[in-house]
Amino acid sequence: MTETHATDRQKKIVEILQMLHQGGSFEDAKKIFDETFDGVDVAEITGAERELIASGLNPMEIQNLCNVHAAVFRGKINDHAKTPMEETPGHPVQVMKLENVVLESLLNDELLPSLKKWQQQDPTQPAGPDDAILLARINNALADLTTINKHYQRKENLIFPLMDKYGITAPPKVMWGVDDEIRGWIKAAQQLASAPVIPDRYAVETAIQKAAKEVDEMVFKEEEIMLPMVLEVFTPSDWGMIAKESDAIGYTLIPDPLPWQPTAEELAQKPKPSALAKELNEMAQQLADSQQLGSARKNQTSDRDVINAIHQDTPMPVAPPEVMAKLQAAKAADAGAMTARAPLAAGDSNAPRINVARPAQQPASVASDATSGTEEGRIAIDGINPAKILLPTGSFDLDQLTNVLRLLPLDLTFVDNTDTVRWFSDSGSRVFPRTTAVIGRLVQNCHPPKSVDKVEKILADFHSGKETHADFWIDMHGKMVYIRYFAITDPSGHYLGCLEVTQDITGIRALEGEKRL
C-alpha cells in the first residue's frame, strides 16, 4: 500500500466516523463504508479515532459510540492468520477465546431460544408446566452468564495493567467502563426474571436481549480490537505472568486450562518493533493528555523488574551491593585487629563483623553486622543469616514477617506517596482480586472508571492532610465487606502513602454473647 493510498483510506475512515459523531445515520455510514472498503486493519481504526480526538472531539464520545464504531467495522476487520499463541492450549489468548465460544453458545443456543419460547406462551392463560420450565432455564442461563465476571476480572487485573505498561492507557479505561455496564445489565435481567411476581414479559425480554447484545459486542471488541493490540506488544514473559496469575481469579464456564508457560527460547526473544504498537501508544497518549487520565504526581521507578525476576525464579542477592561492600571493608579492617567478635554461624569464630553503634533501645540479643533505616525501624543484614527487620517493639526475620502478613485476616494494599501500588498481602482468599501485575501501577488505574473520581478525592485529601482515613462498607451478595483507607505519615507529618484494609466482617457482625479463653 502506497503512502498516498494509506492516507486516503485514513481520511475516508475519519469522514465516516465524523458523520456518525455529527448525528448521521448508522445505515448511511455502514453503506458508505461497505462500498469503499473490503477490509481495514485495527491500526487504521485507532488512527482515525486519534485524529478525531486531535481535532477536538471529546474523548468520552468514543466510549458513548463504542458499539456504533464496532458495528460499522464488524465483518470488515482484516482476518490476520492465527498466531501459535491463539492455538496453544493453556495460553491466555486461547483461554479467553475458548471462554468466548462458550459464552456465545450460552447466549445463542440456550438463553435467547428459551426466552423466545417463553415469550410465545399465551399470557392470557394460566402459567403451565412448560412456562415454569422455560423460566427456570432462563434463570439458570442468566446465573451462568454472571460468571462472566471472572473473564472480565482477569482482563481488568492482568491484561489492562500490562497495556498501561506499554502506554496504552485509554482503551482499557473505556473497556473497563463497558464491562461494568454489562455486569449491571446482566444483574438487572436476572432480577426481573427471578422476581416472585414476573413483571411485564416485554420488560424481561428487553432486559435479557440488552445484556446478551452487549456481551456479544464485547466478545467482538476483545477478539477483533483488544487482542490484536496486545498480541503486537506483549512479550512471552508478559503472557507467562498472565497465565501464572490467572488461576487465582478463576475462569468462566470452562474447566481449569492446561498449564502453560513460555519456553526458555521464547523468553530469550527480544520484542520486535511494531508499527501498530507505536500507533496505539501515540493514540493512548493523546487520549490520556486530553482526558488528564491518571495522577499528575511524579511516578517513581516501577518495581516490575523485581517482580519479573521473582517470577522467573532468579535468585535474589543475599544482601544489597552497598551492604556487601561494607562487609568486605570490615573484613579488611578487621584483619589482625584484636576486636571483640561474635560468631555469625555455628563453629565460625573468625567470621568478619562490622561494629555498628547500636541505639540504646536495641535488644542486646540482636546481633547485626550492617543496619539501615531510622530509629523507628531498621534492617540488619550479616550476609549469612536471614535479614532481620528491627522495629521499635521487636523484630522479625523476612520469613517470619512474610508469613505473619500472609495469615492476617485482612486484605492489605500499600500505595506509596506517588499513588503507585507497591505491595499487597495475599492470604489466598482475598475479597477483591489482586495480582502482581498491579505492582508499579497507579492506583487510579486499578479501579473501574466509575470509581476513579472517588479514589482521586480520597488521595487528594490524604496528600493535603485534610483527612487521615476513609471508611466504606458494602453488601456483596450477602457478604458484608468493610473497606478502610488510612493515610500513612511519618512523625513529622510527611505523607508516605496510603494503606487499604479490606475485611469480610459478615461473621463478626453475627457474633453474640461471649466466648472466653
Coordinates of C-alpha atoms in Angstrom, one line a residue:
M1 CA 0.0 0.0 0.0
T2 CA 1.5 3.4 -1.0
E3 CA 1.7 6.2 1.5
T4 CA -0.8 8.3 -0.6
H5 CA -3.3 5.4 -0.7
A6 CA -3.0 4.8 3.1
T7 CA -3.6 8.5 3.7
D8 CA -6.7 8.5 1.5
R9 CA -8.0 5.4 3.4
Q10 CA -7.4 7.1 6.7
K11 CA -9.2 10.3 5.6
K12 CA -12.2 8.3 4.4
I13 CA -12.5 6.4 7.7
V14 CA -12.3 9.7 9.6
E15 CA -15.1 11.1 7.4
I16 CA -17.3 8.2 8.2
L17 CA -16.7 8.4 11.9
Q18 CA -17.3 12.2 11.8
M19 CA -20.6 11.6 10.1
L20 CA -21.6 9.3 13.0
H21 CA -20.5 11.7 15.7
Q22 CA -22.4 14.5 14.0
G23 CA -25.6 12.6 14.1
G24 CA -25.6 10.9 10.8
S25 CA -27.5 7.6 10.5
F26 CA -25.8 4.3 11.1
E27 CA -27.2 2.8 7.9
D28 CA -25.7 5.5 5.7
A29 CA -22.3 5.3 7.4
K30 CA -22.3 1.5 7.1
K31 CA -23.3 1.7 3.4
I32 CA -20.5 4.2 2.6
F33 CA -18.0 2.0 4.5
D34 CA -19.0 -1.2 2.7
E35 CA -18.9 0.5 -0.7
T36 CA -15.4 1.9 0.0
F37 CA -13.6 -0.9 1.9
D38 CA -13.1 -4.6 1.5
G39 CA -11.3 -4.6 4.9
V40 CA -9.5 -2.5 7.4
D41 CA -6.7 -3.0 10.0
V42 CA -7.0 -2.2 13.7
A43 CA -4.3 0.5 13.3
E44 CA -6.4 2.3 10.7
I45 CA -9.4 2.4 13.0
T46 CA -7.4 3.6 16.0
G47 CA -5.5 6.1 13.9
A48 CA -8.8 7.6 12.7
E49 CA -10.1 7.9 16.3
R50 CA -6.9 9.5 17.3
E51 CA -7.3 12.1 14.5
L52 CA -10.8 12.8 15.6
I53 CA -9.7 13.5 19.2
A54 CA -6.8 15.7 18.0
S55 CA -9.4 17.7 16.0
G56 CA -11.3 18.5 19.2
L57 CA -13.7 15.5 19.7
N58 CA -14.5 14.9 23.4
P59 CA -12.7 11.5 24.1
M60 CA -15.7 10.3 26.2
E61 CA -17.7 10.2 23.0
I62 CA -15.5 7.3 21.9
Q63 CA -17.0 5.3 24.8
N64 CA -20.5 6.5 24.1
L65 CA -20.4 5.4 20.4
C66 CA -18.1 2.4 21.0
N67 CA -20.8 -0.1 19.9
V68 CA -21.6 2.0 16.8
H69 CA -18.0 2.1 15.7
A70 CA -17.7 -1.7 16.2
A71 CA -20.9 -2.3 14.3
V72 CA -19.7 -0.3 11.3
F73 CA -16.4 -2.2 11.1
R74 CA -17.8 -5.6 12.1
G75 CA -17.0 -8.2 9.5
K76 CA -14.6 -5.9 7.7
I77 CA -11.6 -6.0 10.0
N78 CA -8.8 -8.0 8.3
D79 CA -8.7 -11.6 9.5
H80 CA -5.0 -12.0 10.2
A81 CA -3.6 -15.5 10.3
K82 CA -3.8 -17.1 13.7
T83 CA -0.7 -16.9 15.8
P84 CA 0.6 -20.0 17.6
M85 CA -0.4 -18.3 20.8
E86 CA -4.0 -18.4 19.8
E87 CA -3.9 -22.1 19.2
T88 CA -1.7 -23.3 22.1
P89 CA -3.7 -25.0 24.9
G90 CA -3.5 -23.1 28.1
H91 CA -2.1 -19.9 26.5
P92 CA -4.1 -16.9 27.9
V93 CA -5.3 -15.9 24.4
Q94 CA -6.6 -19.4 23.7
V95 CA -8.3 -19.5 27.1
M96 CA -10.1 -16.1 26.5
K97 CA -11.3 -17.2 23.1
L98 CA -12.5 -20.6 24.4
E99 CA -14.5 -18.8 27.1
N100 CA -16.0 -16.5 24.4
V101 CA -17.0 -19.5 22.4
V102 CA -18.8 -21.0 25.4
L103 CA -20.4 -17.6 26.2
E104 CA -21.7 -17.2 22.7
S105 CA -23.1 -20.7 22.8
L106 CA -24.8 -19.9 26.1
L107 CA -26.5 -16.9 24.6
N108 CA -27.4 -18.3 21.2
D109 CA -28.2 -21.9 22.0
E110 CA -29.8 -21.6 25.4
L111 CA -30.7 -18.2 26.8
L112 CA -32.2 -16.5 23.7
P113 CA -34.0 -19.6 22.4
S114 CA -35.5 -20.2 25.8
L115 CA -36.6 -16.6 26.0
K116 CA -38.2 -16.7 22.6
K117 CA -40.2 -19.9 23.5
W118 CA -41.2 -18.3 26.9
Q119 CA -42.4 -15.2 25.1
Q120 CA -44.6 -17.3 22.8
Q121 CA -46.6 -18.7 25.7
D122 CA -50.1 -17.2 25.9
P123 CA -50.0 -14.6 28.7
T124 CA -53.9 -14.7 28.9
Q125 CA -53.8 -18.4 30.0
P126 CA -52.7 -19.7 33.5
A127 CA -49.0 -20.5 33.6
G128 CA -48.4 -24.1 32.7
P129 CA -45.5 -26.5 33.3
D130 CA -43.8 -25.5 30.1
D131 CA -43.9 -21.9 31.2
A132 CA -42.2 -22.7 34.5
I133 CA -39.6 -25.0 32.9
L134 CA -38.7 -22.3 30.3
L135 CA -38.4 -19.6 33.0
A136 CA -36.2 -21.9 35.1
R137 CA -34.0 -22.4 32.1
I138 CA -33.8 -18.7 31.5
N139 CA -32.8 -18.1 35.2
N140 CA -30.2 -20.9 35.1
A141 CA -28.7 -19.4 31.9
L142 CA -28.5 -16.0 33.5
A143 CA -26.8 -17.4 36.6
D144 CA -24.2 -19.0 34.3
L145 CA -23.8 -15.7 32.5
T146 CA -23.0 -13.9 35.8
T147 CA -19.7 -16.0 35.9
I148 CA -18.5 -13.7 33.1
N149 CA -17.2 -11.6 36.0
K150 CA -14.2 -13.9 36.2
H151 CA -13.4 -13.4 32.5
Y152 CA -13.6 -9.7 33.0
Q153 CA -11.6 -9.7 36.2
R154 CA -8.7 -11.5 34.5
K155 CA -8.8 -8.9 31.7
E156 CA -9.0 -6.0 34.1
N157 CA -6.4 -7.2 36.6
L158 CA -3.9 -8.9 34.3
I159 CA -4.2 -7.6 30.7
F160 CA -5.1 -3.9 31.5
P161 CA -2.1 -3.3 33.8
L162 CA 0.3 -4.6 31.0
M163 CA -1.4 -2.3 28.5
D164 CA -0.7 0.5 30.9
K165 CA 2.9 -0.6 31.0
Y166 CA 3.2 -0.1 27.2
G167 CA 1.4 3.3 27.3
I168 CA -1.9 2.0 26.1
T169 CA -3.8 3.7 28.9
A170 CA -7.1 5.0 27.5
P171 CA -8.5 1.9 25.7
P172 CA -8.5 -0.2 29.0
K173 CA -10.4 2.6 30.7
V174 CA -13.1 2.7 28.0
M175 CA -13.4 -1.1 28.0
W176 CA -13.5 -1.4 31.8
G177 CA -16.4 1.1 31.9
V178 CA -18.3 -1.1 29.4
D179 CA -17.5 -4.2 31.4
D180 CA -19.1 -2.7 34.5
E181 CA -22.2 -1.7 32.4
I182 CA -22.5 -5.3 31.2
R183 CA -22.4 -6.6 34.8
G184 CA -25.2 -4.2 35.6
W185 CA -27.3 -5.2 32.6
I186 CA -26.9 -8.9 33.5
K187 CA -27.9 -8.2 37.1
A188 CA -30.9 -6.2 36.0
A189 CA -32.1 -9.0 33.7
Q190 CA -31.6 -11.6 36.5
Q191 CA -33.6 -9.5 39.0
L192 CA -36.5 -9.2 36.6
A193 CA -36.5 -12.9 35.5
S194 CA -36.3 -14.2 39.1
A195 CA -38.8 -11.8 40.7
P196 CA -41.6 -13.6 42.8
V197 CA -44.1 -11.9 40.6
I198 CA -42.9 -11.7 37.0
P199 CA -43.4 -8.2 35.6
D200 CA -44.5 -7.5 32.1
R201 CA -42.9 -10.1 29.8
Y202 CA -41.7 -7.4 27.4
A203 CA -39.6 -5.8 30.2
V204 CA -38.0 -9.2 30.9
E205 CA -37.3 -9.7 27.2
T206 CA -35.9 -6.2 26.7
A207 CA -33.5 -6.6 29.7
I208 CA -32.2 -10.0 28.6
Q209 CA -31.8 -9.0 25.0
K210 CA -29.9 -5.9 26.0
A211 CA -27.5 -7.9 28.2
A212 CA -27.0 -10.6 25.5
K213 CA -26.3 -8.0 22.9
E214 CA -23.7 -6.2 25.0
V215 CA -21.9 -9.4 25.9
D216 CA -21.8 -10.3 22.2
E217 CA -20.4 -6.8 21.3
M218 CA -17.7 -7.2 24.0
V219 CA -16.7 -10.6 22.6
F220 CA -16.2 -8.8 19.2
K221 CA -14.2 -5.9 20.8
E222 CA -11.9 -8.3 22.7
E223 CA -11.2 -10.6 19.8
E224 CA -11.0 -8.0 16.9
I225 CA -9.6 -5.0 18.7
M226 CA -8.1 -5.7 22.1
L227 CA -6.3 -9.0 21.4
P228 CA -4.7 -7.8 18.1
M229 CA -3.4 -4.8 20.1
V230 CA -1.8 -6.8 22.8
L231 CA -0.5 -9.5 20.6
E232 CA 1.5 -6.8 18.9
V233 CA 3.2 -5.6 22.1
F234 CA 3.1 -8.2 24.8
T235 CA 6.2 -10.4 25.3
P236 CA 6.3 -14.1 26.1
S237 CA 7.2 -13.1 29.7
D238 CA 4.1 -10.9 29.9
W239 CA 1.9 -13.8 28.7
G240 CA 3.7 -16.1 31.2
M241 CA 2.8 -13.7 34.1
I242 CA -0.9 -13.6 32.9
A243 CA -1.0 -17.5 32.8
K244 CA 0.6 -17.8 36.2
E245 CA -1.8 -15.4 37.9
S246 CA -5.0 -16.5 36.2
D247 CA -5.8 -19.5 38.4
A248 CA -6.2 -17.3 41.5
I249 CA -9.1 -15.4 39.8
G250 CA -10.7 -18.3 38.0
Y251 CA -12.4 -19.0 34.7
T252 CA -15.8 -18.6 33.1
L253 CA -17.7 -21.7 32.1
I254 CA -14.6 -23.8 31.3
P255 CA -12.5 -26.2 33.4
D256 CA -9.1 -25.0 34.6
P257 CA -7.0 -24.9 31.4
L258 CA -3.8 -26.9 30.9
P259 CA -0.8 -25.4 32.5
W260 CA 1.3 -23.2 30.1
Q261 CA 4.4 -21.1 30.5
P262 CA 6.8 -19.7 27.8
T263 CA 9.8 -21.8 27.0
A264 CA 13.4 -20.6 27.6
E265 CA 13.8 -19.9 23.9
E266 CA 10.6 -17.7 23.9
L267 CA 11.7 -15.8 26.9
A268 CA 15.1 -15.1 25.2
Q269 CA 13.4 -13.5 22.2
K270 CA 13.7 -9.7 22.0
P271 CA 10.5 -7.7 21.4
K272 CA 10.0 -6.9 17.8
P273 CA 9.4 -3.2 16.8
S274 CA 5.8 -2.8 15.8
A275 CA 4.2 0.0 13.8
L276 CA 0.9 -0.8 15.4
A277 CA 2.3 -0.6 18.9
K278 CA 3.7 2.8 18.1
E279 CA 0.4 3.9 16.7
L280 CA -1.5 2.6 19.7
N281 CA 0.9 4.2 22.1
E282 CA 0.6 7.6 20.4
M283 CA -3.2 7.4 20.4
A284 CA -3.3 6.4 24.0
Q285 CA -1.0 9.3 25.0
Q286 CA -3.3 11.8 23.2
L287 CA -6.3 10.3 24.9
A288 CA -4.6 10.4 28.3
D289 CA -3.5 14.0 27.7
S290 CA -6.9 15.2 26.6
Q291 CA -8.7 13.5 29.5
Q292 CA -6.0 14.1 32.1
L293 CA -6.1 10.4 32.9
G294 CA -4.2 9.2 35.9
S295 CA -2.3 11.1 38.5
A296 CA -0.3 14.2 37.7
R297 CA 2.1 13.4 40.5
K298 CA 5.5 12.3 39.6
N299 CA 5.8 8.5 39.4
Q300 CA 8.7 6.5 40.7
T301 CA 10.6 3.7 39.0
S302 CA 8.4 0.6 38.7
D303 CA 9.1 -2.5 40.7
R304 CA 8.1 -4.6 37.8
D305 CA 11.6 -5.8 37.0
V306 CA 12.0 -7.1 40.6
I307 CA 8.6 -8.9 40.3
N308 CA 9.6 -10.4 37.0
A309 CA 12.9 -11.6 38.5
I310 CA 10.9 -13.3 41.3
H311 CA 8.6 -14.9 38.8
Q312 CA 11.5 -16.3 36.8
D313 CA 12.9 -17.8 39.9
T314 CA 16.0 -15.7 39.6
P315 CA 17.9 -15.8 43.0
M316 CA 17.9 -12.5 44.8
P317 CA 21.2 -11.4 46.3
V318 CA 21.9 -12.2 49.9
A319 CA 22.4 -8.5 50.6
P320 CA 22.3 -5.2 48.7
P321 CA 25.7 -4.3 47.0
E322 CA 26.3 -1.4 49.4
V323 CA 26.0 -3.8 52.4
M324 CA 28.3 -6.4 50.8
A325 CA 30.8 -3.6 50.2
K326 CA 30.6 -2.8 53.9
L327 CA 31.2 -6.4 54.8
Q328 CA 34.3 -6.5 52.5
A329 CA 35.6 -3.3 54.0
A330 CA 35.1 -4.6 57.5
K331 CA 36.9 -7.8 56.7
A332 CA 39.9 -5.9 55.5
A333 CA 39.8 -3.5 58.5
D334 CA 39.5 -6.4 61.0
A335 CA 42.5 -8.3 59.6
G336 CA 44.9 -8.7 62.5
A337 CA 42.8 -6.4 64.8
M338 CA 42.1 -7.6 68.3
T339 CA 38.4 -6.7 68.5
A340 CA 35.6 -8.4 70.2
R341 CA 33.9 -10.7 67.8
A342 CA 30.6 -12.6 68.0
P343 CA 30.3 -15.7 65.9
L344 CA 27.9 -15.4 62.9
A345 CA 27.3 -19.1 62.4
A346 CA 27.9 -22.2 64.5
G347 CA 31.6 -23.0 64.6
D348 CA 32.6 -19.9 62.7
S349 CA 34.7 -18.0 65.3
N350 CA 36.6 -16.0 62.6
A351 CA 33.6 -14.6 60.7
P352 CA 34.0 -10.9 59.8
R353 CA 31.9 -8.4 61.6
I354 CA 31.1 -4.7 61.2
N355 CA 30.9 -3.0 64.5
V356 CA 27.9 -0.7 64.3
A357 CA 26.9 1.6 67.2
R358 CA 23.5 0.3 68.3
P359 CA 20.8 2.6 69.7
A360 CA 20.3 2.1 73.4
Q361 CA 16.8 0.6 72.9
Q362 CA 18.1 -2.2 70.6
P363 CA 17.8 -5.6 72.4
A364 CA 21.2 -6.9 73.4
S365 CA 20.3 -10.3 72.0
V366 CA 20.1 -9.0 68.4
A367 CA 23.5 -9.3 66.7
S368 CA 23.7 -7.4 63.4
D369 CA 26.5 -6.7 61.1
A370 CA 25.0 -3.9 59.0
T371 CA 22.0 -1.9 59.6
S372 CA 20.0 0.6 57.5
G373 CA 16.9 2.7 58.3
T374 CA 15.9 5.0 61.1
E375 CA 15.4 4.9 64.9
E376 CA 11.9 3.8 64.2
G377 CA 12.8 0.9 62.0
R378 CA 15.9 -0.8 60.7
I379 CA 17.1 -3.8 58.7
A380 CA 20.0 -5.9 60.0
I381 CA 22.0 -8.0 57.5
D382 CA 25.1 -10.0 58.2
G383 CA 25.3 -11.7 54.7
I384 CA 24.8 -15.2 56.1
N385 CA 21.7 -15.3 58.3
P386 CA 18.3 -14.2 57.2
A387 CA 17.8 -10.4 57.1
K388 CA 16.2 -9.1 60.3
I389 CA 13.7 -6.3 60.4
L390 CA 14.2 -4.4 63.7
L391 CA 11.1 -2.5 64.9
P392 CA 10.6 -0.3 68.0
T393 CA 8.7 -3.1 69.7
G394 CA 10.6 -6.2 68.5
S395 CA 11.9 -7.9 65.4
F396 CA 11.2 -10.4 62.6
D397 CA 13.3 -12.2 60.1
L398 CA 11.9 -11.9 56.5
D399 CA 10.4 -15.4 56.5
Q400 CA 8.6 -14.7 59.8
L401 CA 7.3 -11.4 58.6
T402 CA 6.2 -12.7 55.2
N403 CA 4.1 -15.5 56.9
V404 CA 2.7 -13.2 59.6
L405 CA 1.4 -10.9 56.9
R406 CA 0.1 -13.9 54.9
L407 CA -2.0 -15.0 57.9
L408 CA -3.6 -11.7 58.8
P409 CA -7.5 -12.0 58.5
L410 CA -7.4 -8.8 56.4
D411 CA -6.5 -7.8 52.8
L412 CA -3.9 -5.1 52.8
T413 CA -2.6 -3.0 49.9
F414 CA 0.1 -0.3 50.2
V415 CA 0.2 2.6 47.9
D416 CA 3.2 5.0 48.1
N417 CA 3.3 8.8 48.1
T418 CA 3.2 8.8 44.3
D419 CA -0.1 6.9 44.3
T420 CA 1.7 3.8 43.0
V421 CA 0.8 0.3 44.2
R422 CA 3.9 -1.2 45.9
W423 CA 2.7 -4.2 47.9
F424 CA -0.4 -6.2 48.8
S425 CA -1.0 -9.1 51.2
D426 CA -2.1 -12.5 49.9
S427 CA -3.9 -14.9 52.2
G428 CA -5.1 -17.0 49.2
S429 CA -8.7 -15.9 49.8
R430 CA -8.9 -12.1 49.1
V431 CA -12.2 -10.3 49.0
F432 CA -11.1 -8.5 45.8
P433 CA -8.6 -10.0 43.3
R434 CA -5.1 -8.7 43.3
T435 CA -2.3 -9.8 41.0
T436 CA 1.4 -8.9 40.8
A437 CA 0.6 -7.1 37.6
V438 CA -0.7 -4.2 39.7
I439 CA 2.7 -3.6 41.3
G440 CA 4.2 -0.4 39.9
R441 CA 0.7 0.7 38.6
L442 CA -1.0 4.0 39.5
V443 CA -3.8 3.0 41.9
Q444 CA -6.3 5.1 40.0
N445 CA -5.8 2.7 37.0
C446 CA -6.6 -0.2 39.3
H447 CA -10.3 0.9 39.7
P448 CA -13.2 1.0 37.3
P449 CA -13.8 4.4 35.7
K450 CA -16.9 5.0 37.8
S451 CA -14.8 4.8 41.0
V452 CA -11.8 6.9 39.9
D453 CA -13.2 10.3 41.0
K454 CA -13.8 8.9 44.5
V455 CA -10.3 7.4 44.7
E456 CA -8.8 10.7 43.5
K457 CA -10.8 12.6 46.2
I458 CA -9.5 10.3 49.0
L459 CA -5.9 10.6 47.8
A460 CA -6.1 14.4 47.4
D461 CA -7.4 14.7 51.0
F462 CA -4.6 12.4 52.2
H463 CA -1.9 14.3 50.4
S464 CA -3.2 17.7 51.7
G465 CA -3.6 16.4 55.2
K466 CA -7.3 17.2 55.2
E467 CA -8.3 13.7 56.1
T468 CA -6.5 10.7 57.7
H469 CA -8.9 7.9 56.9
A470 CA -11.9 7.0 54.9
D471 CA -14.4 4.1 55.6
F472 CA -16.8 2.3 53.4
W473 CA -19.0 -0.9 53.8
I474 CA -20.8 -2.7 51.1
D475 CA -23.1 -5.8 50.9
M476 CA -21.7 -8.2 48.3
H477 CA -24.4 -10.8 47.7
G478 CA -24.9 -11.3 51.4
K479 CA -21.3 -10.8 52.4
M480 CA -20.7 -7.6 54.4
V481 CA -17.3 -6.1 53.4
Y482 CA -15.6 -3.3 55.3
I483 CA -13.1 -1.2 53.4
R484 CA -10.9 1.4 55.1
Y485 CA -8.2 3.7 53.8
F486 CA -5.6 5.2 56.0
A487 CA -3.1 8.0 55.3
I488 CA 0.4 7.0 56.4
T489 CA 2.7 9.8 57.7
D490 CA 6.0 9.9 59.5
P491 CA 6.3 11.6 62.9
S492 CA 6.9 14.9 61.1
G493 CA 3.7 14.7 59.2
H494 CA 5.2 13.9 55.8
Y495 CA 2.9 11.8 53.7
L496 CA 4.3 8.4 53.0
G497 CA 1.4 6.7 51.3
C498 CA -1.9 5.0 51.8
L499 CA -2.9 1.7 53.3
E500 CA -6.1 0.0 52.1
V501 CA -7.6 -2.5 54.6
T502 CA -10.4 -4.8 53.4
Q503 CA -12.2 -7.3 55.6
D504 CA -15.2 -9.6 55.3
I505 CA -17.0 -8.8 58.5
T506 CA -20.1 -11.0 58.0
G507 CA -19.1 -13.4 60.7
I508 CA -18.0 -10.6 63.1
R509 CA -21.4 -8.9 62.8
A510 CA -23.2 -12.2 63.6
L511 CA -21.3 -12.7 66.9
E512 CA -23.4 -12.7 70.1
G513 CA -22.7 -13.2 73.7
E514 CA -19.2 -14.2 74.8
K515 CA -16.6 -16.9 74.1
R516 CA -13.8 -16.7 76.7
L517 CA -10.4 -18.4 76.8

